[in-house]
GROMACS .gro file of C-alpha atoms in nm:
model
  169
    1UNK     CA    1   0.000   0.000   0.000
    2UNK     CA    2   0.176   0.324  -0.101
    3UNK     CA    3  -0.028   0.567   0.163
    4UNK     CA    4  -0.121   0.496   0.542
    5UNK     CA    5  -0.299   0.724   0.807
    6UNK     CA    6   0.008   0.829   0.916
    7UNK     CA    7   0.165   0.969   0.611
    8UNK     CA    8   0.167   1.337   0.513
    9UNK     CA    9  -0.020   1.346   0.202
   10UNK     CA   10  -0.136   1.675  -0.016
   11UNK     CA   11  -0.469   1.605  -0.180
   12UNK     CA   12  -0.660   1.784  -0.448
   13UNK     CA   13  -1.068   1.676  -0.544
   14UNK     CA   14  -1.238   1.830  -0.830
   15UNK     CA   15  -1.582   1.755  -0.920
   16UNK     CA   16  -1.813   1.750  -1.265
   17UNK     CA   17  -2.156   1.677  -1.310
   18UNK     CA   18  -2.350   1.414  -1.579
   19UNK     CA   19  -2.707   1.429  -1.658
   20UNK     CA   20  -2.653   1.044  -1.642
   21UNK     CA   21  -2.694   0.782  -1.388
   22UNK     CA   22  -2.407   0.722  -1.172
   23UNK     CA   23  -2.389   0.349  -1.287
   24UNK     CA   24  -2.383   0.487  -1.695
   25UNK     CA   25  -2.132   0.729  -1.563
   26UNK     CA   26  -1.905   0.479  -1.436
   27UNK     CA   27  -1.951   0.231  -1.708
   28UNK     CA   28  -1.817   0.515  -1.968
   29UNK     CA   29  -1.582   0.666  -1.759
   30UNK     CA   30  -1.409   0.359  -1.604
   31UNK     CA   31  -1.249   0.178  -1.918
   32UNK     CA   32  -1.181   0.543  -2.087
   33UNK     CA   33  -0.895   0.592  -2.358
   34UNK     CA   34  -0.679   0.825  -2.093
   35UNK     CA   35  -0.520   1.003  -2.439
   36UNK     CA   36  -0.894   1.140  -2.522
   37UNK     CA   37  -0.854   1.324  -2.186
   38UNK     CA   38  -0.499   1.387  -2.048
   39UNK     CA   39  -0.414   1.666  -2.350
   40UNK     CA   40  -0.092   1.814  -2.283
   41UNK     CA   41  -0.088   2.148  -2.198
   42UNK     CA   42   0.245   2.389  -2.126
   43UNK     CA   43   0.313   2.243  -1.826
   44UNK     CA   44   0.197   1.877  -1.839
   45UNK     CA   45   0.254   1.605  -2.081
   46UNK     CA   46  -0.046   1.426  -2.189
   47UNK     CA   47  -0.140   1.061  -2.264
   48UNK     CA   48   0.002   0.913  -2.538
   49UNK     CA   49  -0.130   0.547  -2.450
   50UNK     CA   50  -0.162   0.270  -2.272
   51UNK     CA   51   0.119  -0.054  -2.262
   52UNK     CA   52   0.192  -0.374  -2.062
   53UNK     CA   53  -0.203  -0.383  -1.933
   54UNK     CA   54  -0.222  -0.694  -1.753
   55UNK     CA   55  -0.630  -0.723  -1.774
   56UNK     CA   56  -0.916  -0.576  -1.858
   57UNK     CA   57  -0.969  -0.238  -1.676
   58UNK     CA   58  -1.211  -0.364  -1.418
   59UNK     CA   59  -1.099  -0.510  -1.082
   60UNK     CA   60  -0.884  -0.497  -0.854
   61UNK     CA   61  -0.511  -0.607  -0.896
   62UNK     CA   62  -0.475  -0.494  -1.306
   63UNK     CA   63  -0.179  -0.291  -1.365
   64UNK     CA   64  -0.052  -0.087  -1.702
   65UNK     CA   65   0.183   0.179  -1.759
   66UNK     CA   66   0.032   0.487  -1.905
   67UNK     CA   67   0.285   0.661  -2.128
   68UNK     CA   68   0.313   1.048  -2.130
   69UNK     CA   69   0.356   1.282  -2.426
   70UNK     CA   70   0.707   1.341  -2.319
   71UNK     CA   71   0.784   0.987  -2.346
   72UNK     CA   72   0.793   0.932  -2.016
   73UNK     CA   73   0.560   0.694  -1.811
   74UNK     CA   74   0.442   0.556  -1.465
   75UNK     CA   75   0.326   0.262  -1.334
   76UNK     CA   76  -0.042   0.217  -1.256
   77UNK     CA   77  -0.240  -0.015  -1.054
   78UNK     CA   78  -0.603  -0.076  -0.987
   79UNK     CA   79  -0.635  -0.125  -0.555
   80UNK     CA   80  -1.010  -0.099  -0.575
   81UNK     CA   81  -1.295  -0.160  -0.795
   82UNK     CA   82  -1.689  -0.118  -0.688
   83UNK     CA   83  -1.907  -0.178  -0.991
   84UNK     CA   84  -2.125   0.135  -1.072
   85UNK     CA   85  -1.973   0.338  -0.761
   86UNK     CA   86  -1.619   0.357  -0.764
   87UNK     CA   87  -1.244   0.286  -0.824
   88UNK     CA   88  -0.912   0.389  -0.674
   89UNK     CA   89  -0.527   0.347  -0.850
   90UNK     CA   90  -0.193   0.416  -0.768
   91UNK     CA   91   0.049   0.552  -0.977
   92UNK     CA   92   0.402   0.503  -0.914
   93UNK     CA   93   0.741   0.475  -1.047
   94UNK     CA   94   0.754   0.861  -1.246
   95UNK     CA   95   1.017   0.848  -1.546
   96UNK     CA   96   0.937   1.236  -1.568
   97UNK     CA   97   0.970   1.519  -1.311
   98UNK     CA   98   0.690   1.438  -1.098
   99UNK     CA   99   0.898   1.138  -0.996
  100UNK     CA  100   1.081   1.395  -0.861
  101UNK     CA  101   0.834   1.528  -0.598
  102UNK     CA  102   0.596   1.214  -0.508
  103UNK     CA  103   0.701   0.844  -0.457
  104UNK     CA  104   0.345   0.787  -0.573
  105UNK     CA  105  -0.002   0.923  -0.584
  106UNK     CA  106  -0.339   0.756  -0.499
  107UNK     CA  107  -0.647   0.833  -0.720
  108UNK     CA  108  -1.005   0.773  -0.668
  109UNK     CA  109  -1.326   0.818  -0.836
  110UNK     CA  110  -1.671   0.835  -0.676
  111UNK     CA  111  -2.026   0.860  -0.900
  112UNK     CA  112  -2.264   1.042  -0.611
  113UNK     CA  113  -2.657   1.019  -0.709
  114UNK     CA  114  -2.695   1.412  -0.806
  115UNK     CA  115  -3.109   1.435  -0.884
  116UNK     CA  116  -3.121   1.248  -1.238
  117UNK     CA  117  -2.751   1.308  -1.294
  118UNK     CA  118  -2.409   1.250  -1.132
  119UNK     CA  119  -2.173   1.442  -0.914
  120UNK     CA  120  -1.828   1.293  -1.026
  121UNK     CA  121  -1.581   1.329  -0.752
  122UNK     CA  122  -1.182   1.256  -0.861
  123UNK     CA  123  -0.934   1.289  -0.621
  124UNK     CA  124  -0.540   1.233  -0.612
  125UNK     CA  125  -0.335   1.202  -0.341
  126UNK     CA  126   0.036   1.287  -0.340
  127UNK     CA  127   0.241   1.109  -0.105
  128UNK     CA  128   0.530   1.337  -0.157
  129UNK     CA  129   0.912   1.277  -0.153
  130UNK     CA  130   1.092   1.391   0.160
  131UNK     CA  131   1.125   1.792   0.193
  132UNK     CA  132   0.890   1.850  -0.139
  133UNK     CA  133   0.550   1.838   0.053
  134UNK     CA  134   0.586   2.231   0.043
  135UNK     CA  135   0.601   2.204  -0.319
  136UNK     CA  136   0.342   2.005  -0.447
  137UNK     CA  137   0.118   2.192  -0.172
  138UNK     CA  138   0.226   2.548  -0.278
  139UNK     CA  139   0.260   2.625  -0.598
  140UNK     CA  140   0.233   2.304  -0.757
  141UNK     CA  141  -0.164   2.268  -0.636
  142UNK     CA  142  -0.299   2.486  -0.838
  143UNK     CA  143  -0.153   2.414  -1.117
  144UNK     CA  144  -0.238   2.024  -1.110
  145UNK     CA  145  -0.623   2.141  -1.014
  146UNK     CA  146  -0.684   2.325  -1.322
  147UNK     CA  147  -0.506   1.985  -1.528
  148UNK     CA  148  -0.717   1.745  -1.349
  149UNK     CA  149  -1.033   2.010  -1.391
  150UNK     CA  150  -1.018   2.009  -1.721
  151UNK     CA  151  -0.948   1.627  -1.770
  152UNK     CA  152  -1.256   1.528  -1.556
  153UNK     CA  153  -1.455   1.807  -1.785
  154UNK     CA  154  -1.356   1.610  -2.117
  155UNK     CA  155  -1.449   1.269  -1.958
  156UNK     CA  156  -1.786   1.457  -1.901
  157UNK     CA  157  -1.858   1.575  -2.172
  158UNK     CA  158  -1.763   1.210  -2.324
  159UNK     CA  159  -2.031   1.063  -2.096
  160UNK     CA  160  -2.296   1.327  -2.240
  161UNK     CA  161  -2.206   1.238  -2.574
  162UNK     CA  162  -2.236   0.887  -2.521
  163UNK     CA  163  -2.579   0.992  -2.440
  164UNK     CA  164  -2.685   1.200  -2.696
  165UNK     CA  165  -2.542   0.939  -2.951
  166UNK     CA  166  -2.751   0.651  -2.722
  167UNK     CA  167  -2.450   0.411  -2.651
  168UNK     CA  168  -2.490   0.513  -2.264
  169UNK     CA  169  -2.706   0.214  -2.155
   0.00000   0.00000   0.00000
């Protein structure tokens, strides 16, 4: 387990909204092509793909290593998986800079019941290298807010088009 309660973590949760359910939500957002999302950006590589995927994206214990824009990658793991609800990852092993500042991050994704919709709730966890806690807190949070912000806004807006084309069921 890369985080425990007694680590110093710095974590930063956006949210979105879908006008569907939280199960169609999940179903489309779950498996999701990370390149249609991650766009690089002048400060953050994007996702170029996907390799070594050990299983299909949907339970526990499945690991791939996305690979940045930069040509860099991480290593990614699925530690939870609650059909229609929720998933976490970690991501370790940064070839780029943010290997730099965090051995690792932990990510998870909620789908809340939001009237007829979903509230989307994506958070990631730094567990940050020794002396760059200040870092990734300071000036660095901001930064990776408006990145993530925008990511969870495309995989939105994929789960509304999904809708409007009918494939969301």
């Amino acid at each position: 387990m890369l985080i425990t309660s007694t680590d110093k973590t710095v974590k930063i949760t956006v949210f979105a909204r879908t006008s569907t359910s939280p199960d169609v939500s999940f179903r489309i957002i779950a498996p999701i092509d990370l390149s249609r999302v991650f766009i690089a950006d002048r400060l953050f590589p994007g996702i170029a793909g996907v390799a070594e995927q050990t299983d299909s994206w949907d339970h526990a214990g499945v690991s791939r290593q996305p690979r940045f824009t930069d040509g860099s990658h991480a290593t990614e793991s699925l530690t939870e998986y609650v059909e229609g609800h929720g998933f976490a990852y970690e991501l370790t092993e940064f070839t780029n800079a943010l290997g730099a500042l965090a051995l690792g991050v932990r990510g998870e994704f909620s789908f809340l019941p939001d009237g007829d919709g979903t509230m989307i709730r994506w958070t990631y966890e730094f567990k940050p290298r020794p002396g760059r806690k200040a870092i990734i807190a300071g000036p660095f949070r901001p930064l990776w807010q408006r990145y993530m912000q925008a990511a969870l806004g495309r995989m939105a807006a994929i789960v509304e088009e999904e809708k409007a084309r009918g494939t969301s069921r």
